[in-house]
Coordinates of C-alpha atoms in Angstrom, one line a residue:
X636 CA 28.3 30.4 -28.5
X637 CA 26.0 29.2 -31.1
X638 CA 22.6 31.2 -31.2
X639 CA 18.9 30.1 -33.0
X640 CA 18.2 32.2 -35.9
X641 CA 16.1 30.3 -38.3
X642 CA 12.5 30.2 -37.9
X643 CA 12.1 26.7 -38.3
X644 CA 14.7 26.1 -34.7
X645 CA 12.6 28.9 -33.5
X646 CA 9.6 27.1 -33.7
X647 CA 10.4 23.6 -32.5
X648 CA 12.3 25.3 -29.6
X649 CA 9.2 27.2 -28.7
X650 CA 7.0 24.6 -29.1
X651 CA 9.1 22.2 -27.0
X652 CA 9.8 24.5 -23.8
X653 CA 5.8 25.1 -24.5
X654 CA 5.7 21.1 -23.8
X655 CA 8.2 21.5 -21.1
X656 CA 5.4 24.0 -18.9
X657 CA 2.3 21.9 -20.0
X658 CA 3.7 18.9 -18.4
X659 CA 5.2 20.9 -15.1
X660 CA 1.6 22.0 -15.4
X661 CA -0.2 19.3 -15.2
X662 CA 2.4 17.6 -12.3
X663 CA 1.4 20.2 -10.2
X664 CA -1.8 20.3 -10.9
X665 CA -2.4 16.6 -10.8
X666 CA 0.0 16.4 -7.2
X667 CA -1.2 14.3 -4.6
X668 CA -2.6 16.0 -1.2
X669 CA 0.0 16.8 1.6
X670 CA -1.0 16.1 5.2
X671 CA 1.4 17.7 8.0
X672 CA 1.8 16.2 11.3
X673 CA 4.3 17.7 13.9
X674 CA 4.8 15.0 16.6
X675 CA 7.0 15.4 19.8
X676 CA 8.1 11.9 21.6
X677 CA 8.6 12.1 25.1
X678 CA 8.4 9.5 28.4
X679 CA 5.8 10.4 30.7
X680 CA 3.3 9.1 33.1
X681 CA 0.6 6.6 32.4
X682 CA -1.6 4.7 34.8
X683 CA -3.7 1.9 32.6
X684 CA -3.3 -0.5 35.7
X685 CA -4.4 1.9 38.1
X686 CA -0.7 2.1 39.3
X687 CA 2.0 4.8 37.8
X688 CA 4.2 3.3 34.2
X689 CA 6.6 5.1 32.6
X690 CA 5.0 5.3 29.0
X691 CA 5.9 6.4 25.5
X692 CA 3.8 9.6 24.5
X693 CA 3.3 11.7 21.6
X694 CA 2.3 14.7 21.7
X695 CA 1.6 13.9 25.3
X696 CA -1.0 11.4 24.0
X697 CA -1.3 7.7 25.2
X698 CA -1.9 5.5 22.4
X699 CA -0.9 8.2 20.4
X700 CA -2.8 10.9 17.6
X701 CA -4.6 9.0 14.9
X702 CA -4.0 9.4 11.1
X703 CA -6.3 10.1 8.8
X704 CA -5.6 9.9 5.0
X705 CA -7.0 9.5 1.6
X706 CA -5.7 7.1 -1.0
X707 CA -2.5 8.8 -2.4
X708 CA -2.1 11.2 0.1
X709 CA 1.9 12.6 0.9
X710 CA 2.2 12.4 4.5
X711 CA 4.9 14.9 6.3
X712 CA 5.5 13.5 9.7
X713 CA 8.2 15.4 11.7
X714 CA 9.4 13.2 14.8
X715 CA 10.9 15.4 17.3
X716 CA 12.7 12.7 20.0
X717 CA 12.9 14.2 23.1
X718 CA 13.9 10.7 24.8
X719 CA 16.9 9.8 26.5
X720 CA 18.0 6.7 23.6
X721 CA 17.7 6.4 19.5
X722 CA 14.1 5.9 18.7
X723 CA 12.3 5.0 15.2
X724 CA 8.5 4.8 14.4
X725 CA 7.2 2.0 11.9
X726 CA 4.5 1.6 10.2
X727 CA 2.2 -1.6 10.0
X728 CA 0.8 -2.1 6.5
X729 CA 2.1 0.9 4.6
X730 CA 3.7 -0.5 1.5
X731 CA 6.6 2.5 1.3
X732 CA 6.2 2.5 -2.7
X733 CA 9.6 2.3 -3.7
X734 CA 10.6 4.0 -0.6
X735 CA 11.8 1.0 1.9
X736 CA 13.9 4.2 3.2
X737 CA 11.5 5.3 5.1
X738 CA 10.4 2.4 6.7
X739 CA 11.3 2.8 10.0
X740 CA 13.1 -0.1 11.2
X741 CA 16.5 -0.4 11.8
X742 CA 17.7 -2.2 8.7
X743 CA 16.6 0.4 6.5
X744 CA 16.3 3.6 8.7
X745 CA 18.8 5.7 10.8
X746 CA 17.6 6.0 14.6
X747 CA 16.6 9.2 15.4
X748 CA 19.2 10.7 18.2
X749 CA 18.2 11.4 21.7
X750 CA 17.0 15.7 21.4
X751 CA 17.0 15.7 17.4
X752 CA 13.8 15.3 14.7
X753 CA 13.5 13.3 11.4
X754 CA 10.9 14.3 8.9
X755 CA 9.7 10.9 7.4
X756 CA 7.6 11.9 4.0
X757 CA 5.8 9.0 3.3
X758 CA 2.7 8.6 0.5
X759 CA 0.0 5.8 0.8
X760 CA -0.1 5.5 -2.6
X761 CA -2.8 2.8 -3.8
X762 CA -3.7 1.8 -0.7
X763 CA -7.1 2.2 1.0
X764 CA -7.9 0.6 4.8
X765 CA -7.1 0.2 8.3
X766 CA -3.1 0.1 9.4
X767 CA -1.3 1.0 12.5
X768 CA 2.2 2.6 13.4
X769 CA 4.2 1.3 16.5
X770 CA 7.8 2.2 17.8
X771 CA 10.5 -0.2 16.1
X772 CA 13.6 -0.1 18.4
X773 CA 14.7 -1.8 21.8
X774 CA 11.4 -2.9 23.6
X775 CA 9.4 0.6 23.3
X776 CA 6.8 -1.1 21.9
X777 CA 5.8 -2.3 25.4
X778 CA 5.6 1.0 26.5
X779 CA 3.1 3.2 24.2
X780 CA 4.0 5.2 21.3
X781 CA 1.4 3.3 18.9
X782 CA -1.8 4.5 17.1
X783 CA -4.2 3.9 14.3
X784 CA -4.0 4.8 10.3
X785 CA -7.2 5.3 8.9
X786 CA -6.9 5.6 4.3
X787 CA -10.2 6.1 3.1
X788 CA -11.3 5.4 -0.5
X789 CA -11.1 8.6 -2.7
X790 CA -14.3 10.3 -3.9
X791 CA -15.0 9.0 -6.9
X792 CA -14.5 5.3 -5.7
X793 CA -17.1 3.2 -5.0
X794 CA -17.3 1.5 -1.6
X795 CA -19.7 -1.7 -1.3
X796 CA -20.9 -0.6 1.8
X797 CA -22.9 2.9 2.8
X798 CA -21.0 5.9 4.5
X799 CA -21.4 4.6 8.0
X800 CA -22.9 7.2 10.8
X801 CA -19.4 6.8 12.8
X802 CA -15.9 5.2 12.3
X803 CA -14.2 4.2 15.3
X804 CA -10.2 2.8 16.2
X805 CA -9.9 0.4 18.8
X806 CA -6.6 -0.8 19.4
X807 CA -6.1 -3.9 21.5
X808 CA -2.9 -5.5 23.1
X809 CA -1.5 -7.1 25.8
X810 CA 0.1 -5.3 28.3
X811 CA 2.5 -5.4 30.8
X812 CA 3.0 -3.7 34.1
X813 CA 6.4 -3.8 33.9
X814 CA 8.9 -1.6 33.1
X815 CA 9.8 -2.2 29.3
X816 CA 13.4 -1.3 29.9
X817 CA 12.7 -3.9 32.5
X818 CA 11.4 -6.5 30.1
X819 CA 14.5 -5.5 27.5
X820 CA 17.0 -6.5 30.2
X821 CA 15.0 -9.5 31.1
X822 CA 15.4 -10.4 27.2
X823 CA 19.2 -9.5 26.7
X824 CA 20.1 -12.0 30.3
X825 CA 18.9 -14.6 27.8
X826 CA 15.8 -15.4 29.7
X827 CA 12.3 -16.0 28.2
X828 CA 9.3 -13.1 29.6
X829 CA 6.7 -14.4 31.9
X830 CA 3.1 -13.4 30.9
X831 CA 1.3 -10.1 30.0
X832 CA -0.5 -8.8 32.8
X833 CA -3.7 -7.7 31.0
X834 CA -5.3 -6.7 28.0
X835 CA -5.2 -2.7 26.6
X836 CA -8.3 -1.3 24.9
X837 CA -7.4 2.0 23.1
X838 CA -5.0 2.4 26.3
X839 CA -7.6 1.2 29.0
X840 CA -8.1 -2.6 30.7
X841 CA -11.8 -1.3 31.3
X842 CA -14.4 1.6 30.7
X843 CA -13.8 3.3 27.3
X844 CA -16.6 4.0 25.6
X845 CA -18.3 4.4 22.5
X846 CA -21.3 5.9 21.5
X847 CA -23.6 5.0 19.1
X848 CA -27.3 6.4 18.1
X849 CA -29.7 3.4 17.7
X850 CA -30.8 1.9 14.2
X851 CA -27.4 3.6 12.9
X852 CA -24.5 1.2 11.3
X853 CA -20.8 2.1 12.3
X854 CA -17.6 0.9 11.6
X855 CA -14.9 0.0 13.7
X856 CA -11.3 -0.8 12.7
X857 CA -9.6 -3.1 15.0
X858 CA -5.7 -3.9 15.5
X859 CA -3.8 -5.7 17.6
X860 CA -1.2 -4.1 18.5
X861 CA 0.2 -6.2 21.4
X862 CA 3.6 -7.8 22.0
X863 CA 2.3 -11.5 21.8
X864 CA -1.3 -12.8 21.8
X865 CA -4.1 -13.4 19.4
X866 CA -7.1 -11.8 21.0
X867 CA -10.7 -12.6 20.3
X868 CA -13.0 -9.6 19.6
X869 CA -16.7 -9.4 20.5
X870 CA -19.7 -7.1 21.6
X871 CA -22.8 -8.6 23.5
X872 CA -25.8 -8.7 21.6
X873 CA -24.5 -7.7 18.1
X874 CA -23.1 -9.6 15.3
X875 CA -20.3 -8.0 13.1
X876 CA -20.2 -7.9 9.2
X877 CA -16.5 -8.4 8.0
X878 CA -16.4 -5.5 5.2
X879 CA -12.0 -4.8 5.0
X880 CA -8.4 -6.6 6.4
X881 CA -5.2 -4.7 5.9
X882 CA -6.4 -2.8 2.4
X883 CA -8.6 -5.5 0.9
X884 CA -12.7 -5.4 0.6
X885 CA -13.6 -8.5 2.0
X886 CA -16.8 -10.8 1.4
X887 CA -19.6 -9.6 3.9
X888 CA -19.4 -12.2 6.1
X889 CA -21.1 -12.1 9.6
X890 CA -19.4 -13.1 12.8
X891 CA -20.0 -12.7 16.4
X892 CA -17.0 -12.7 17.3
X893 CA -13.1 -12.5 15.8
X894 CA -9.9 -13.6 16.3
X895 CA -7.8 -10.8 15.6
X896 CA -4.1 -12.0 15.5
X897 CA -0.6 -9.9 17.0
X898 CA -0.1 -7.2 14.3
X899 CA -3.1 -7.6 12.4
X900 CA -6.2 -5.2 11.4
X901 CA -9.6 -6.0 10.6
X902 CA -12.7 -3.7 9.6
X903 CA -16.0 -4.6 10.9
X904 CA -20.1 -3.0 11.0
X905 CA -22.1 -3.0 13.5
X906 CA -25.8 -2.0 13.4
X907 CA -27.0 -0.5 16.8
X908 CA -30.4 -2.5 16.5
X909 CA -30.9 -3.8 19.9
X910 CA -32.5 -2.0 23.2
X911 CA -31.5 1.2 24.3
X912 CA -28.7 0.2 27.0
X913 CA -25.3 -0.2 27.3
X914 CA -23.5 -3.3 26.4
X915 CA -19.9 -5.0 27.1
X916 CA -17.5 -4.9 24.6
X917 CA -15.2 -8.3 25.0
X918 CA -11.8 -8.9 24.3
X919 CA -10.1 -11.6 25.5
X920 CA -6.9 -14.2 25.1
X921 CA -6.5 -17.0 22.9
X922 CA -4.7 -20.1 23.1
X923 CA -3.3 -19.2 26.3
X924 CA -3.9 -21.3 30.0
X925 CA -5.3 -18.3 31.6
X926 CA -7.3 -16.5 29.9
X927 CA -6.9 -12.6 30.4
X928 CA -10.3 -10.5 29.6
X929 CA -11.2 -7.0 29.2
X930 CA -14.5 -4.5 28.7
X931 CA -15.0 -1.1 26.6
X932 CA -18.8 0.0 26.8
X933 CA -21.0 0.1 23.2
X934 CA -23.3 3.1 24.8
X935 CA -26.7 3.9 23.4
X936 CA -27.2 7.5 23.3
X937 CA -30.7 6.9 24.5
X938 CA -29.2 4.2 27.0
X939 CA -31.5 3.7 30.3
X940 CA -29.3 1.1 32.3
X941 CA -25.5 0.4 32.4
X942 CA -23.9 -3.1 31.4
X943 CA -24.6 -5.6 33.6
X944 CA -24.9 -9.4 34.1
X945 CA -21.7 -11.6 32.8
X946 CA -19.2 -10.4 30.3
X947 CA -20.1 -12.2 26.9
X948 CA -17.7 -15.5 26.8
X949 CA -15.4 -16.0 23.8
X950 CA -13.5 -18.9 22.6
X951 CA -10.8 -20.1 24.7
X952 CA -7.8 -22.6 23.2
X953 CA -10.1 -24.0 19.9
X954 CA -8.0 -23.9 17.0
X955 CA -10.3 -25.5 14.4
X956 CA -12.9 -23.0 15.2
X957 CA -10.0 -20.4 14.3
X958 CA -8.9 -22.2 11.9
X959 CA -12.4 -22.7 10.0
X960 CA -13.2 -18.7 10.5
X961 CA -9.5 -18.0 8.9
X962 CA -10.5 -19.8 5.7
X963 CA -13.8 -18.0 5.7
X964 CA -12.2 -14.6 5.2
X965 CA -12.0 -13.9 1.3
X966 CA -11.8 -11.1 -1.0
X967 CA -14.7 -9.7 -2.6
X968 CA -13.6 -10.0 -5.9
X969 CA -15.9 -7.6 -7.6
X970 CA -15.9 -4.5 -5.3
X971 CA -13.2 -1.7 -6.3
X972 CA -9.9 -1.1 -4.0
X973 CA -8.0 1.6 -4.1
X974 CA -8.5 2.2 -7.8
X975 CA -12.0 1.6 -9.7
X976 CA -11.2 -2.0 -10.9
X977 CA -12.6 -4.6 -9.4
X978 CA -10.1 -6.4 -6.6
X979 CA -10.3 -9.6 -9.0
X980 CA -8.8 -7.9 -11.8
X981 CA -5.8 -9.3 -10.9
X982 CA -5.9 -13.1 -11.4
X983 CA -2.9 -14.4 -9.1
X984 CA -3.8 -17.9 -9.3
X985 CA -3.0 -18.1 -13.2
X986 CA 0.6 -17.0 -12.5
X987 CA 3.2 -18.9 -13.1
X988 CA 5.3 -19.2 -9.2
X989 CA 9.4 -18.7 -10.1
X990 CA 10.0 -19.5 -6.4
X991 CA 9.6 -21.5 -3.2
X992 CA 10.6 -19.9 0.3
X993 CA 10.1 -22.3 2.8
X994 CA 10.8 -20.3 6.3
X995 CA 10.7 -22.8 9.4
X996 CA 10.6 -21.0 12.8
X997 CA 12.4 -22.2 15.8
X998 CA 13.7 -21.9 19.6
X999 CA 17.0 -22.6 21.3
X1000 CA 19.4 -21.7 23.8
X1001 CA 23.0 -19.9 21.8
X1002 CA 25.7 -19.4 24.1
X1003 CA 23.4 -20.1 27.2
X1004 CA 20.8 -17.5 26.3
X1005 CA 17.3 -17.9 24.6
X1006 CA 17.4 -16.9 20.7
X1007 CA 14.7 -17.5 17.9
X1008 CA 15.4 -17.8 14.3
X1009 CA 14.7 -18.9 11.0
X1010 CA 16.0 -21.2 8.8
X1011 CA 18.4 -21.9 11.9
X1012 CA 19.5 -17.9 11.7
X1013 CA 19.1 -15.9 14.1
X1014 CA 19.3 -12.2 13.4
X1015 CA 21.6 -10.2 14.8
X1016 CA 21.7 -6.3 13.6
X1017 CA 24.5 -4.7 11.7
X1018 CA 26.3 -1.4 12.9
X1019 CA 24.7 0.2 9.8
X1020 CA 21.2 0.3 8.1
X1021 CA 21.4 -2.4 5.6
X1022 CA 19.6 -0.1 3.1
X1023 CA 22.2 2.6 3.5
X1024 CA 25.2 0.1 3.4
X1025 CA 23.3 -1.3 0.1
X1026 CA 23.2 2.1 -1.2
X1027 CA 26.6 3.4 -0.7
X1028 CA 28.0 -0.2 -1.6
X1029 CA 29.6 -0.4 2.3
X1030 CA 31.2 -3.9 2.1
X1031 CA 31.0 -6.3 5.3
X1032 CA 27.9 -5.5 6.9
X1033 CA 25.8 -8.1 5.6
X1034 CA 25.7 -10.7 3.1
X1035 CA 23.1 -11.6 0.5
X1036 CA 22.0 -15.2 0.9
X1037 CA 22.8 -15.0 4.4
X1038 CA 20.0 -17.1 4.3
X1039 CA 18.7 -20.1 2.8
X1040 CA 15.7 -20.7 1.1
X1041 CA 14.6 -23.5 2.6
X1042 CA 15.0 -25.0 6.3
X1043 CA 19.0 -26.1 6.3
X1044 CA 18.3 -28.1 9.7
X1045 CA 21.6 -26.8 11.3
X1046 CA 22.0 -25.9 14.9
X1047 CA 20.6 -22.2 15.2
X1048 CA 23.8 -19.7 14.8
X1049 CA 23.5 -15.5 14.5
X1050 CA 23.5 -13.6 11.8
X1051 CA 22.9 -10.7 9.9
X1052 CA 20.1 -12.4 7.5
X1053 CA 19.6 -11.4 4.2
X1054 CA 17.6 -12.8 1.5
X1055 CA 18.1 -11.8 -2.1
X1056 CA 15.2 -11.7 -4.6
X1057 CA 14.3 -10.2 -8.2
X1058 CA 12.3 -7.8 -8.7
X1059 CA 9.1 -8.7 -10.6
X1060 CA 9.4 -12.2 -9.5
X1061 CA 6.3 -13.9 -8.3
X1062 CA 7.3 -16.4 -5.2
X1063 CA 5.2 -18.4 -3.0
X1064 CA 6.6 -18.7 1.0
X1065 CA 5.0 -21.4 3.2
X1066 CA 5.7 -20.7 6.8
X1067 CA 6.1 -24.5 8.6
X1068 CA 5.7 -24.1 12.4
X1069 CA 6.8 -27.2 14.1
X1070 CA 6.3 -25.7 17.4
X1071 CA 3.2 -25.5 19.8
X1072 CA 2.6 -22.3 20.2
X1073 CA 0.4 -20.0 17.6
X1074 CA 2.5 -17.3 15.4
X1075 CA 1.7 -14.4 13.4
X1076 CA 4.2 -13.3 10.5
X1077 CA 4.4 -9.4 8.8
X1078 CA 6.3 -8.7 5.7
X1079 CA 7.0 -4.7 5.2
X1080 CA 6.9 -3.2 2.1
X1081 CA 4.2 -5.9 0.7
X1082 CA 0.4 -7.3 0.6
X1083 CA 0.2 -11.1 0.1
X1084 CA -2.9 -13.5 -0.9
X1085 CA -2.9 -16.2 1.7
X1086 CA -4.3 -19.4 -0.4
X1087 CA -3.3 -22.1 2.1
X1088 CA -3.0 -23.0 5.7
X1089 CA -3.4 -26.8 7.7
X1090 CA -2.1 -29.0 10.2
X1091 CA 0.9 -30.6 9.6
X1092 CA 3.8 -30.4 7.4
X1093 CA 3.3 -28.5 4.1
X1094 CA 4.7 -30.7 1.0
X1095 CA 4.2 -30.2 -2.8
X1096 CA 0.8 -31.9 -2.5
X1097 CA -0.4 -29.5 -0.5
X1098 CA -1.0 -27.2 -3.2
X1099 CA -4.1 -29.1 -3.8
X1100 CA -6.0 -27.4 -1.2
X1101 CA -4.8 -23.7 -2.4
X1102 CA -7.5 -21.2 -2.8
X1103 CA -6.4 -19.5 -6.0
X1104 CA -9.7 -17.7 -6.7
X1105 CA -10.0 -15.4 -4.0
X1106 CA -8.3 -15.6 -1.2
X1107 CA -7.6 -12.5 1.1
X1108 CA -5.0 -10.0 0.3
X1109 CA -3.2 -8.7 3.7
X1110 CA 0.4 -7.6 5.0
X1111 CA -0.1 -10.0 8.7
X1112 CA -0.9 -13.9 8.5
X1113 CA -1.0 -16.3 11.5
X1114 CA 0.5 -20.2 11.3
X1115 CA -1.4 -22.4 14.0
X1116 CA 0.5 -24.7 16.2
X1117 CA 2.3 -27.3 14.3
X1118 CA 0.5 -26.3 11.3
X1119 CA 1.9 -24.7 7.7
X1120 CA 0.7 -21.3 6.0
X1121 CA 1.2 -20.8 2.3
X1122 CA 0.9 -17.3 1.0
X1123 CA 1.7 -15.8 -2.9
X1124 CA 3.5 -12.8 -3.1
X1125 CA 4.3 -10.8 -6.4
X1126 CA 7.5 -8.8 -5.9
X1127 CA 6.8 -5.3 -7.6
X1128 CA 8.6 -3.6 -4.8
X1129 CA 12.2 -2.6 -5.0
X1130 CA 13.7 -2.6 -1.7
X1131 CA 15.0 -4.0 1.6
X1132 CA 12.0 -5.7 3.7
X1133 CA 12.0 -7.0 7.3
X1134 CA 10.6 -10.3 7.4
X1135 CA 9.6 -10.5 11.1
X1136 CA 7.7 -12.5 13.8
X1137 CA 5.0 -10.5 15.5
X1138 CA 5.6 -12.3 18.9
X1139 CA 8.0 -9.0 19.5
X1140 CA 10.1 -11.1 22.2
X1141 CA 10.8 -13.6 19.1
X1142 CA 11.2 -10.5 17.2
X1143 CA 13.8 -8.7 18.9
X1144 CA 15.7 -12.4 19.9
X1145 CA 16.7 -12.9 16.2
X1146 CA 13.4 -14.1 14.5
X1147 CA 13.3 -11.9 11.6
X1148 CA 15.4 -11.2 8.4
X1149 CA 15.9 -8.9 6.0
X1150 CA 14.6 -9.4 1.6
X1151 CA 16.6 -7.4 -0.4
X1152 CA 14.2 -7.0 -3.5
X1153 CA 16.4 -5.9 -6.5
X1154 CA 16.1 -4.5 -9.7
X1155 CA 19.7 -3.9 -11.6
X1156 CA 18.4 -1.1 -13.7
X1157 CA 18.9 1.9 -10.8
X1158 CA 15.8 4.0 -12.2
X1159 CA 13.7 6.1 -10.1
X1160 CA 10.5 4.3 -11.8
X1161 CA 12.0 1.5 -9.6
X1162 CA 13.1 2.7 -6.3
X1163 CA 13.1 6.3 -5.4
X1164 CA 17.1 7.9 -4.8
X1165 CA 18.0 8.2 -0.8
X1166 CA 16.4 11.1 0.8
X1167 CA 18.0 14.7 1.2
X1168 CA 17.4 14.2 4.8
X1169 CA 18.6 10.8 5.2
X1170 CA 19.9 10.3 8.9
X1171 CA 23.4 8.6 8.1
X1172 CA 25.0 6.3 10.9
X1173 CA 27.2 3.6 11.8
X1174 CA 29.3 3.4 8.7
X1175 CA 27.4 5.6 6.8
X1176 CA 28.4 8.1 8.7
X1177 CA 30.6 10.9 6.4
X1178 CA 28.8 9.6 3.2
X1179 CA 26.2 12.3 1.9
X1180 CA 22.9 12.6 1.4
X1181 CA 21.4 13.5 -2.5

């Protein structure tokens, strides 16, 4: 054994190990906030039709307990499932900073086991807004187990707007009275669901209210969190100010009402600044031949009479007028985000694009049963967690470039889709919908700017139209009937990401796929190691955790 003797070693081992607690210092002092949440999923009761449901509940709550977060902040969330099947929790929006791990889907996450927990330790790291988490697996999603995630801005960022007097999460969504094990089986016979039954507002068809104090300004965060329809938002006799959608400070645009889209999220103010009373809040379907509406009550705290008279009428099956009001929505390029430089700091448009996706959606019958996919595949899961079988280097579960890039015009065929992509790449995906129904697309993992979207059939010269100034940033982005949307993406996020309809029956019948974002350098400033707690499955199993 060799020992120090010599002042000189002395010294520059002292002053390193002095280095050595200065920076274990200043990570602990510097550490971001934790947040603890202990949640408990369980099947119980719910009546939002006036008639008894078996519904999804956590913590006995129906939708279930809201998050609330700050920029950065760690959040511990121990699932305990005390369900009868494999369950997962997702969530909408959170980018999962080289952490696809903990996404909560199947591809990348174990399935919690029927009477056992998983502690999902997740940080919103950068990200500010108004997000929403939703079971993953089977159909659950038609029966509860969703709820809202609030981030707020840090102290010491600016917001371009005042503290409002209140902040309010409505979550809206068609609904069905029937059983979603019901609806699952209705799915897996290869058969196509008939129509929701009505429209959810924060668990209720009519009657929530909300209060408000007059002359005060309030925010409310909206998200549909439905199974299949864009919904148009309103509240009689008030106008809304656009102010935030999915993380991005938007221009300050005023709307009376707003389509909000399946799976996206939208931040509005409202200024109490008409007579004391009580007025409807609207939500009703879009694009649909009946049109399904229901109420929640903006009450005045000094409010003298009850709603009354007709329910404020939306728009009904008007694209253009969607269309027109999509286009309108655009970042405001000089407020701060999530960090104190402006959101047009980063000039997207002047970057060079290293790739075209083109994803074309489309229906057909396989083997006698109704499937969806893209690019002609239709997903099919693995018996593993694609992320785990990437990790451990488990051969034959899936294939990268399963999928192609563009449409290949086959007849539709299952598999377990897979697209491959570099990290650091910067890509642009136009989403061509040749059919006649509207769609709304979600990439985990990611914000996109959407710069384009049109009738027709995108081609090269469609680039013409782009808006490459400032076009919203978001994670959820509609394509109109028989129409084309072009988004840019900058892939700074190692990891594997669903790609995936919103329609969930489209979802769960093979419209989805998975991008494996990769970076050949295997360091933890790119991707984050498996977690100690990892659930391991399928052929995973037997492997070990760090």
């Amino acid at each position: 054994m060799k020992f120090i003797n010599k002042p000189s070693q002395l010294s520059a081992l002292y002053n390193f190990c002095s280095i050595l607690l200065l920076w274990e210092f200043v990570f602990v002092a510097a550490e971001d906030p934790y947040r603890f949440f202990d949640w408990t999923i369980t099947y119980g009761d719910i009546y939002p039709l006036g008639v008894k449901q078996e519904g999804i509940l956590i913590n006995g709550q129906f939708p279930g307990p809201e998050i609330y977060s700050v920029t950065n902040d760690n959040l511990i969330i121990n699932v305990h499932n005390n369900l009868t099947e494999p369950f997962l929790l997702s969530w909408n929006g959170l980018q999962q900073r080289r952490n696809s791990y903990q996404d909560g889907v199947y591809g990348t996450t174990c399935p919690i086991p029927p009477g056992k927990n998983f502690t999902y330790t997740l940080q919103v790291k950068d990200q500010i807004g108004s997000f929403f988490y939703f079971p993953s697996l089977a159909f659950h999603k038609a029966a509860g187990g969703f709820g809202a995630i609030k981030i707020l801005s840090r102290p010491r960022i600016p917001v371009p707007f005042p503290d409002p007097a209140g902040d309010f999460s409505l979550l809206i969504g068609d609904w069905y009275q029937i059983n979603h094990k019901k609806l699952q089986s209705v799915l897996d016979f290869g058969h196509r669901l008939p129509l929701p039954q009505a429209i959810l507002i924060n668990g209720r068809p009519n009657g929530t209210t909300f209060t408000v104090e007059q002359g005060k300004t309030y925010r409310l965060r909206i998200s549909n969190v439905g199974l299949q329809n864009t919904l148009n938002f309103r509240i009689e006799g008030h106008n809304m100010k656009l102010v935030e959608v999915e993380g991005t400070h938007t221009i300050q645009t005023t709307y009376s009402s707003l389509d909000v889209h399946v799976g996206q999220s939208y931040s509005v103010l409202i200024t109490a600044d008409q007579a004391p009373k009580d007025y409807y809040i609207a939500v009703s379907t879009r694009f649909t031949d009946k049109i399904i509406t229901s109420t929640a009550i903006l009450h005045y705290s000094n409010s003298q009479q009850s709603v009354s008279g007709l329910i404020p009428g939306g728009p009904t099956d008007q694209i253009d007028w969607s269309i027109k009001q999509a286009r309108s929505i655009r970042t405001n390029l000089t407020a701060s985000g999530p960090r104190p430089n402006p959101q047009g700091s980063y000039h997207y448009g002047l970057i060079n694009i290293s790739r075209t996706i083109t994803l074309q959606s489309s229906a057909e019958q396989v083997n006698r049963k109704q499937r969806y996919a893209v690019n002609s595949v239709s997903f099919i899961p693995a018996d593993t967690p694609l992320k785990l079988a990437d990790y451990f280097k488990i051969g034959g579960v899936f294939q990268v470039g399963s999928i192609p890039d563009s449409p290949s015009h086959k007849p539709m065929y299952l598999d377990t889709s897979v697209m491959g992509a570099d990290f650091r790449a910067f890509v642009e995906i136009v989403f061509q919908n040749h059919e006649s129904i509207i769609q709304s697309w979600h990439i985990d993992g990611y914000s996109f700017w959407v710069v384009g979207m049109d009738g027709g059939v995108w081609t090269p010269e469609s680039r013409n139209q782009y808006n490459l100034r400032d076009a919203v940033s978001r994670c959820t982005t509609q394509v109109y009937p028989k129409s084309w949307t072009a988004i840019y993406m900058s892939l700074d996020n190692v990891g594997m990401w669903n790609v995936r309809s919103e329609f969930w029956a489209r979802q769960y019948l093979g419209q989805q796929f998975y991008l494996r974002v990769y970076s050949p350098v295997g360091s933890i400033r790119d991707e984050y190691p498996l977690p100690k707690n990892a659930l391991l499955c399928g052929k995973a199993a037997g492997n070990t955790s760090r």
